[in-house]
Amino acid sequence: MWRSCLRLRDGGRRLLDRAPGGRTASVGPGLSPQSPARAYAPPTERKRFYQNVSITQSEGGFEINLDHRKLKTPQAKLFTVPSEALAIAVATEWDSQQDTIKFYTMHLTTLCNTSLDNPTQRNKDQLIRATVKFLDTDTICYRVEEPETLVELQKNEWDPIIEWAEKRYGVDIGSSTSIMGPSIPAKTREVLVSHLASYNMWALQGIEFVVTQLKSMVLTLGLIDLRLTVEQAVLLSRLEEEYQIQKWGNIEWAHDYELQELRARTAAGTLFVHLCSESTTVKHKLLQE
């Protein structure tokens, strides 16, 4: 998935020009924390106030420039990201805005702001344990007892993913029809905590973001490990809802909008994780398919 962003290199390379001047006016979106916040909640819209977007490499990483002004976070910190690929992706978000800046579509920018400002002031250990806690309410671990068609659908679609995760990480997860959910062994939590510890803080912010979208840590692991595509992970997270829609119908435009929004947020979060886990700069060569 990260290759999709890196293909922006040819178009994005032109962004890698040092912006003249050193103006640092706070031009980042006026984001405000959710309550209680895990990430910033972007405002709605604002009239576009810049013409050109560029990237500047500095000692701290890569900065985003809107005309001659440096982008800043909601807490007025210099917006600096750790990799060129991520900078290109964020710059593309800003460059693709039309007459109106639609902040709610700029998921990568929001994730970067959250990583830079850390509005909830959590350290790495707290972030990891908060993510692992989602296992207690993991969507695909909760099963219905009826109707039989839905029971069979959950078994056929969810069991293979749980079995993959158990084999991949050498853990026991299981499923349950109890309202209390499955009993997750302490050893499973320890293994997953250790696995998440291998990621940096930026990537962990992205992982938690995806988990909250899918309401499933197991599906998120499958997505990050490329066992699932974004479309597959989203569909699996909505399995019961899709079943009900097939049975009773739906308000088409509302369903389509919600589905596309969930795919967009999940894709952005997954891309963010990979871009925060890759090398700092884009290699200067053509990418081979």
mmCIF file of C-alpha atoms in Angstrom:
data_model
loop_
_atom_site.group_PDB
_atom_site.id
_atom_site.type_symbol
_atom_site.label_atom_id
_atom_site.label_comp_id
_atom_site.label_asym_id
_atom_site.label_seq_id
_atom_site.Cartn_x
_atom_site.Cartn_y
_atom_site.Cartn_z
ATOM 1 C CA MET A 1 0.000 0.000 0.000
ATOM 2 C CA TRP A 2 2.862 2.393 0.769
ATOM 3 C CA ARG A 3 3.974 2.012 -2.846
ATOM 4 C CA SER A 4 0.823 3.845 -3.914
ATOM 5 C CA CYS A 5 2.020 6.894 -2.046
ATOM 6 C CA LEU A 6 5.565 6.556 -3.295
ATOM 7 C CA ARG A 7 4.271 6.661 -6.861
ATOM 8 C CA LEU A 8 3.479 10.284 -6.083
ATOM 9 C CA ARG A 9 7.244 10.822 -6.190
ATOM 10 C CA ASP A 10 7.306 12.019 -9.788
ATOM 11 C CA GLY A 11 4.523 14.510 -9.163
ATOM 12 C CA GLY A 12 5.533 15.169 -5.591
ATOM 13 C CA ARG A 13 9.242 15.705 -6.264
ATOM 14 C CA ARG A 14 8.436 19.161 -7.505
ATOM 15 C CA LEU A 15 7.185 19.877 -4.001
ATOM 16 C CA LEU A 16 10.647 19.241 -2.582
ATOM 17 C CA ASP A 17 11.839 22.793 -3.069
ATOM 18 C CA ARG A 18 12.947 25.041 -0.285
ATOM 19 C CA ALA A 19 10.405 27.741 0.268
ATOM 20 C CA PRO A 20 11.953 31.212 0.357
ATOM 21 C CA GLY A 21 11.805 33.118 3.589
ATOM 22 C CA GLY A 22 11.316 31.830 7.076
ATOM 23 C CA ARG A 23 7.764 32.854 7.879
ATOM 24 C CA THR A 24 6.172 30.542 10.397
ATOM 25 C CA ALA A 25 2.649 31.887 10.668
ATOM 26 C CA SER A 26 0.327 29.339 12.189
ATOM 27 C CA VAL A 27 -1.598 28.154 9.151
ATOM 28 C CA GLY A 28 -2.510 24.686 10.284
ATOM 29 C CA PRO A 29 -6.185 23.804 10.530
ATOM 30 C CA GLY A 30 -7.782 25.042 13.729
ATOM 31 C CA LEU A 31 -8.291 21.587 15.106
ATOM 32 C CA SER A 32 -9.740 20.975 18.521
ATOM 33 C CA PRO A 33 -9.373 17.833 20.663
ATOM 34 C CA GLN A 34 -12.224 15.399 21.051
ATOM 35 C CA SER A 35 -13.446 14.748 24.580
ATOM 36 C CA PRO A 36 -11.900 12.563 25.769
ATOM 37 C CA ALA A 37 -9.568 12.757 22.793
ATOM 38 C CA ARG A 38 -7.512 10.067 21.166
ATOM 39 C CA ALA A 39 -6.961 12.277 18.150
ATOM 40 C CA TYR A 40 -7.831 15.750 16.977
ATOM 41 C CA ALA A 41 -11.286 16.260 15.525
ATOM 42 C CA PRO A 42 -10.876 18.375 12.388
ATOM 43 C CA PRO A 43 -13.183 21.361 11.815
ATOM 44 C CA THR A 44 -15.477 21.369 8.825
ATOM 45 C CA GLU A 45 -14.347 23.695 6.055
ATOM 46 C CA ARG A 46 -12.373 26.845 5.347
ATOM 47 C CA LYS A 47 -11.753 28.885 2.220
ATOM 48 C CA ARG A 48 -8.446 27.942 0.574
ATOM 49 C CA PHE A 49 -5.922 30.675 1.392
ATOM 50 C CA TYR A 50 -2.810 29.408 -0.437
ATOM 51 C CA GLN A 51 -1.784 28.643 -4.011
ATOM 52 C CA ASN A 52 1.272 26.406 -3.791
ATOM 53 C CA VAL A 53 2.306 23.530 -1.549
ATOM 54 C CA SER A 54 5.935 22.526 -1.130
ATOM 55 C CA ILE A 55 8.153 20.374 1.071
ATOM 56 C CA THR A 56 11.299 21.473 2.859
ATOM 57 C CA GLN A 57 13.809 19.066 4.373
ATOM 58 C CA SER A 58 15.177 20.183 7.717
ATOM 59 C CA GLU A 59 17.244 18.683 10.510
ATOM 60 C CA GLY A 60 14.080 17.512 12.250
ATOM 61 C CA GLY A 61 12.515 15.875 9.213
ATOM 62 C CA PHE A 62 10.290 17.216 6.447
ATOM 63 C CA GLU A 63 8.156 20.358 6.679
ATOM 64 C CA ILE A 64 5.084 21.382 4.700
ATOM 65 C CA ASN A 65 4.904 24.896 3.235
ATOM 66 C CA LEU A 66 1.738 26.635 2.103
ATOM 67 C CA ASP A 67 3.080 29.325 -0.223
ATOM 68 C CA HIS A 68 5.870 30.829 1.945
ATOM 69 C CA ARG A 69 4.376 29.899 5.297
ATOM 70 C CA LYS A 70 5.246 26.805 7.270
ATOM 71 C CA LEU A 71 2.401 24.588 8.385
ATOM 72 C CA LYS A 72 1.923 24.305 12.137
ATOM 73 C CA THR A 73 -0.052 22.030 14.428
ATOM 74 C CA PRO A 74 -3.058 23.113 16.538
ATOM 75 C CA GLN A 75 -0.622 23.619 19.446
ATOM 76 C CA ALA A 76 1.530 25.862 17.224
ATOM 77 C CA LYS A 77 4.337 23.329 16.840
ATOM 78 C CA LEU A 78 6.185 23.217 13.540
ATOM 79 C CA PHE A 79 4.522 20.555 11.399
ATOM 80 C CA THR A 80 7.455 18.198 10.801
ATOM 81 C CA VAL A 81 7.084 14.575 9.708
ATOM 82 C CA PRO A 82 9.744 11.845 9.886
ATOM 83 C CA SER A 83 9.720 10.613 6.274
ATOM 84 C CA GLU A 84 9.670 12.142 2.829
ATOM 85 C CA ALA A 85 6.982 9.721 1.646
ATOM 86 C CA LEU A 86 4.655 10.839 4.438
ATOM 87 C CA ALA A 87 5.440 14.488 3.671
ATOM 88 C CA ILE A 88 4.509 13.918 0.016
ATOM 89 C CA ALA A 89 1.252 12.272 1.047
ATOM 90 C CA VAL A 90 0.332 15.124 3.414
ATOM 91 C CA ALA A 91 1.335 17.758 0.860
ATOM 92 C CA THR A 92 -0.883 15.998 -1.672
ATOM 93 C CA GLU A 93 -3.823 16.262 0.750
ATOM 94 C CA TRP A 94 -3.334 20.027 0.948
ATOM 95 C CA ASP A 95 -2.621 20.442 -2.767
ATOM 96 C CA SER A 96 -5.746 18.496 -3.760
ATOM 97 C CA GLN A 97 -8.084 20.857 -1.878
ATOM 98 C CA GLN A 98 -10.134 23.027 -4.192
ATOM 99 C CA ASP A 99 -11.671 26.405 -3.374
ATOM 100 C CA THR A 100 -12.670 25.086 0.034
ATOM 101 C CA ILE A 101 -10.382 23.196 2.406
ATOM 102 C CA LYS A 102 -12.315 20.197 3.674
ATOM 103 C CA PHE A 103 -10.369 19.278 6.787
ATOM 104 C CA TYR A 104 -12.537 16.244 7.500
ATOM 105 C CA THR A 105 -11.109 14.580 4.385
ATOM 106 C CA MET A 106 -7.483 15.150 5.463
ATOM 107 C CA HIS A 107 -6.957 12.093 7.645
ATOM 108 C CA LEU A 108 -3.163 11.962 7.246
ATOM 109 C CA THR A 109 -2.831 15.591 8.346
ATOM 110 C CA THR A 110 -5.009 14.903 11.383
ATOM 111 C CA LEU A 111 -2.957 11.836 12.330
ATOM 112 C CA CYS A 112 0.267 13.839 12.026
ATOM 113 C CA ASN A 113 -1.170 16.585 14.244
ATOM 114 C CA THR A 114 -2.122 13.977 16.827
ATOM 115 C CA SER A 115 1.354 12.432 16.725
ATOM 116 C CA LEU A 116 3.102 15.788 17.043
ATOM 117 C CA ASP A 117 0.917 17.334 19.747
ATOM 118 C CA ASN A 118 -0.048 14.130 21.587
ATOM 119 C CA PRO A 119 -3.154 15.856 23.037
ATOM 120 C CA THR A 120 -3.867 13.047 25.520
ATOM 121 C CA GLN A 121 -0.236 13.053 26.722
ATOM 122 C CA ARG A 122 0.067 9.270 26.594
ATOM 123 C CA ASN A 123 3.445 7.554 26.500
ATOM 124 C CA LYS A 124 4.242 4.543 24.345
ATOM 125 C CA ASP A 125 3.303 1.965 26.969
ATOM 126 C CA GLN A 126 -0.070 3.603 27.609
ATOM 127 C CA LEU A 127 -0.811 3.783 23.903
ATOM 128 C CA ILE A 128 0.044 0.106 23.410
ATOM 129 C CA ARG A 129 -2.079 -1.077 26.323
ATOM 130 C CA ALA A 130 -5.020 1.051 25.223
ATOM 131 C CA THR A 131 -4.811 -0.581 21.794
ATOM 132 C CA VAL A 132 -4.541 -4.130 23.140
ATOM 133 C CA LYS A 133 -7.547 -3.478 25.387
ATOM 134 C CA PHE A 134 -9.709 -3.433 22.247
ATOM 135 C CA LEU A 135 -9.367 -7.228 22.234
ATOM 136 C CA ASP A 136 -11.949 -7.310 25.032
ATOM 137 C CA THR A 137 -14.610 -5.953 22.684
ATOM 138 C CA ASP A 138 -13.243 -7.099 19.323
ATOM 139 C CA THR A 139 -16.033 -7.192 16.751
ATOM 140 C CA ILE A 140 -15.137 -10.545 15.222
ATOM 141 C CA CYS A 141 -14.840 -12.272 18.600
ATOM 142 C CA TYR A 142 -18.501 -11.633 19.454
ATOM 143 C CA ARG A 143 -20.911 -14.127 17.863
ATOM 144 C CA VAL A 144 -24.668 -14.414 17.641
ATOM 145 C CA GLU A 145 -26.627 -17.587 18.416
ATOM 146 C CA GLU A 146 -29.313 -16.935 15.804
ATOM 147 C CA PRO A 147 -30.408 -16.725 13.065
ATOM 148 C CA GLU A 148 -28.569 -19.748 11.716
ATOM 149 C CA THR A 149 -27.684 -18.010 8.446
ATOM 150 C CA LEU A 150 -25.849 -15.232 10.307
ATOM 151 C CA VAL A 151 -24.187 -17.738 12.643
ATOM 152 C CA GLU A 152 -22.834 -19.571 9.603
ATOM 153 C CA LEU A 153 -21.785 -16.340 7.899
ATOM 154 C CA GLN A 154 -19.782 -15.219 10.938
ATOM 155 C CA LYS A 155 -18.143 -18.617 11.211
ATOM 156 C CA ASN A 156 -17.189 -18.752 7.529
ATOM 157 C CA GLU A 157 -15.934 -15.166 7.293
ATOM 158 C CA TRP A 158 -14.443 -14.445 10.723
ATOM 159 C CA ASP A 159 -12.987 -17.782 11.837
ATOM 160 C CA PRO A 160 -10.264 -17.860 9.131
ATOM 161 C CA ILE A 161 -8.987 -14.438 10.261
ATOM 162 C CA ILE A 162 -8.892 -15.446 13.916
ATOM 163 C CA GLU A 163 -7.120 -18.691 12.992
ATOM 164 C CA TRP A 164 -4.599 -16.729 10.921
ATOM 165 C CA ALA A 165 -3.898 -14.342 13.817
ATOM 166 C CA GLU A 166 -3.526 -17.207 16.299
ATOM 167 C CA LYS A 167 -1.035 -18.958 14.019
ATOM 168 C CA ARG A 168 0.787 -15.779 13.010
ATOM 169 C CA TYR A 169 1.416 -14.646 16.592
ATOM 170 C CA GLY A 170 1.310 -18.003 18.373
ATOM 171 C CA VAL A 171 -1.592 -16.986 20.625
ATOM 172 C CA ASP A 172 -5.115 -18.040 21.585
ATOM 173 C CA ILE A 173 -7.964 -15.627 20.856
ATOM 174 C CA GLY A 174 -11.151 -17.563 20.209
ATOM 175 C CA SER A 175 -14.728 -16.288 20.059
ATOM 176 C CA SER A 176 -17.847 -16.367 22.213
ATOM 177 C CA THR A 177 -21.603 -15.905 22.115
ATOM 178 C CA SER A 178 -21.542 -14.569 25.676
ATOM 179 C CA ILE A 179 -22.264 -10.901 26.219
ATOM 180 C CA MET A 180 -18.997 -10.846 28.180
ATOM 181 C CA GLY A 181 -17.081 -11.898 25.092
ATOM 182 C CA PRO A 182 -14.216 -14.383 24.943
ATOM 183 C CA SER A 183 -11.728 -14.760 27.770
ATOM 184 C CA ILE A 184 -8.443 -13.508 26.338
ATOM 185 C CA PRO A 185 -5.452 -15.262 27.972
ATOM 186 C CA ALA A 186 -2.864 -13.059 29.656
ATOM 187 C CA LYS A 187 -0.192 -14.664 27.457
ATOM 188 C CA THR A 188 -2.004 -13.422 24.344
ATOM 189 C CA ARG A 189 -1.984 -9.875 25.660
ATOM 190 C CA GLU A 190 1.716 -10.101 26.513
ATOM 191 C CA VAL A 191 2.604 -11.317 23.026
ATOM 192 C CA LEU A 192 0.599 -8.576 21.306
ATOM 193 C CA VAL A 193 1.994 -5.906 23.633
ATOM 194 C CA SER A 194 5.488 -7.084 22.697
ATOM 195 C CA HIS A 195 4.602 -7.035 18.996
ATOM 196 C CA LEU A 196 3.213 -3.493 19.125
ATOM 197 C CA ALA A 197 6.294 -2.339 21.034
ATOM 198 C CA SER A 198 8.287 -2.909 17.834
ATOM 199 C CA TYR A 199 6.485 0.059 16.257
ATOM 200 C CA ASN A 200 7.372 3.698 16.844
ATOM 201 C CA MET A 201 4.962 6.176 18.438
ATOM 202 C CA TRP A 202 3.778 7.573 15.106
ATOM 203 C CA ALA A 203 2.915 4.149 13.719
ATOM 204 C CA LEU A 204 1.154 3.243 16.985
ATOM 205 C CA GLN A 205 -1.081 6.303 16.648
ATOM 206 C CA GLY A 206 -2.051 5.024 13.209
ATOM 207 C CA ILE A 207 -2.675 1.494 14.477
ATOM 208 C CA GLU A 208 -4.964 2.714 17.243
ATOM 209 C CA PHE A 209 -6.797 4.903 14.729
ATOM 210 C CA VAL A 210 -7.469 1.912 12.459
ATOM 211 C CA VAL A 211 -8.556 -0.236 15.412
ATOM 212 C CA THR A 212 -11.136 2.385 16.403
ATOM 213 C CA GLN A 213 -12.455 2.484 12.832
ATOM 214 C CA LEU A 214 -12.820 -1.277 12.468
ATOM 215 C CA LYS A 215 -13.604 -1.885 16.156
ATOM 216 C CA SER A 216 -11.281 -4.848 15.880
ATOM 217 C CA MET A 217 -7.639 -5.370 16.720
ATOM 218 C CA VAL A 218 -7.611 -8.722 14.912
ATOM 219 C CA LEU A 219 -8.781 -7.169 11.637
ATOM 220 C CA THR A 220 -6.278 -4.344 12.069
ATOM 221 C CA LEU A 221 -3.413 -6.818 12.483
ATOM 222 C CA GLY A 222 -4.555 -8.615 9.336
ATOM 223 C CA LEU A 223 -4.658 -5.305 7.478
ATOM 224 C CA ILE A 224 -1.254 -4.080 8.653
ATOM 225 C CA ASP A 225 0.293 -7.494 7.865
ATOM 226 C CA LEU A 226 -1.273 -7.384 4.378
ATOM 227 C CA ARG A 227 -3.398 -10.457 5.074
ATOM 228 C CA LEU A 228 -6.450 -8.327 4.257
ATOM 229 C CA THR A 229 -7.153 -5.467 1.891
ATOM 230 C CA VAL A 230 -8.883 -2.328 3.118
ATOM 231 C CA GLU A 231 -12.081 -3.364 1.342
ATOM 232 C CA GLN A 232 -12.012 -6.823 2.935
ATOM 233 C CA ALA A 233 -11.287 -5.513 6.427
ATOM 234 C CA VAL A 234 -14.089 -2.935 6.237
ATOM 235 C CA LEU A 235 -16.590 -5.486 4.944
ATOM 236 C CA LEU A 236 -15.662 -7.944 7.695
ATOM 237 C CA SER A 237 -16.037 -5.236 10.334
ATOM 238 C CA ARG A 238 -19.556 -4.535 9.027
ATOM 239 C CA LEU A 239 -20.566 -8.141 8.476
ATOM 240 C CA GLU A 240 -23.693 -8.133 10.631
ATOM 241 C CA GLU A 241 -24.765 -4.721 9.348
ATOM 242 C CA GLU A 242 -24.325 -5.827 5.739
ATOM 243 C CA TYR A 243 -26.316 -8.982 6.524
ATOM 244 C CA GLN A 244 -29.187 -6.888 7.882
ATOM 245 C CA ILE A 245 -29.036 -4.576 4.865
ATOM 246 C CA GLN A 246 -29.245 -7.534 2.501
ATOM 247 C CA LYS A 247 -32.264 -8.770 4.415
ATOM 248 C CA TRP A 248 -34.166 -5.552 5.100
ATOM 249 C CA GLY A 249 -32.731 -3.038 2.663
ATOM 250 C CA ASN A 250 -31.228 0.360 3.415
ATOM 251 C CA ILE A 251 -31.195 4.047 2.597
ATOM 252 C CA GLU A 252 -28.826 3.761 -0.343
ATOM 253 C CA TRP A 253 -27.105 7.134 -0.221
ATOM 254 C CA ALA A 254 -26.555 6.948 3.553
ATOM 255 C CA HIS A 255 -25.120 3.439 3.400
ATOM 256 C CA ASP A 256 -22.821 4.301 0.495
ATOM 257 C CA TYR A 257 -21.536 7.468 2.179
ATOM 258 C CA GLU A 258 -20.855 5.698 5.468
ATOM 259 C CA LEU A 259 -19.103 2.830 3.702
ATOM 260 C CA GLN A 260 -16.880 5.126 1.633
ATOM 261 C CA GLU A 261 -16.002 7.222 4.672
ATOM 262 C CA LEU A 262 -15.014 4.142 6.648
ATOM 263 C CA ARG A 263 -12.876 2.886 3.771
ATOM 264 C CA ALA A 264 -11.184 6.283 3.456
ATOM 265 C CA ARG A 265 -10.358 6.528 7.158
ATOM 266 C CA THR A 266 -9.172 2.917 7.319
ATOM 267 C CA ALA A 267 -7.025 3.283 4.203
ATOM 268 C CA ALA A 268 -5.481 6.521 5.491
ATOM 269 C CA GLY A 269 -4.671 4.994 8.871
ATOM 270 C CA THR A 270 -3.112 1.918 7.283
ATOM 271 C CA LEU A 271 -1.072 4.016 4.873
ATOM 272 C CA PHE A 272 0.052 6.200 7.781
ATOM 273 C CA VAL A 273 1.323 3.134 9.683
ATOM 274 C CA HIS A 274 3.380 1.941 6.720
ATOM 275 C CA LEU A 275 4.757 5.374 5.870
ATOM 276 C CA CYS A 276 5.820 5.863 9.494
ATOM 277 C CA SER A 277 7.560 2.487 9.454
ATOM 278 C CA GLU A 278 9.533 2.991 6.243
ATOM 279 C CA SER A 279 12.878 4.651 5.596
ATOM 280 C CA THR A 280 13.184 8.421 5.843
ATOM 281 C CA THR A 281 13.514 9.368 2.174
ATOM 282 C CA VAL A 282 12.094 8.223 -1.127
ATOM 283 C CA LYS A 283 14.645 6.349 -3.215
ATOM 284 C CA HIS A 284 15.613 8.145 -6.397
ATOM 285 C CA LYS A 285 14.703 5.414 -8.846
ATOM 286 C CA LEU A 286 11.700 4.273 -10.776
ATOM 287 C CA LEU A 287 9.475 1.915 -8.826
ATOM 288 C CA GLN A 288 9.088 -1.458 -10.436
ATOM 289 C CA GLU A 289 5.701 -3.129 -10.457
#
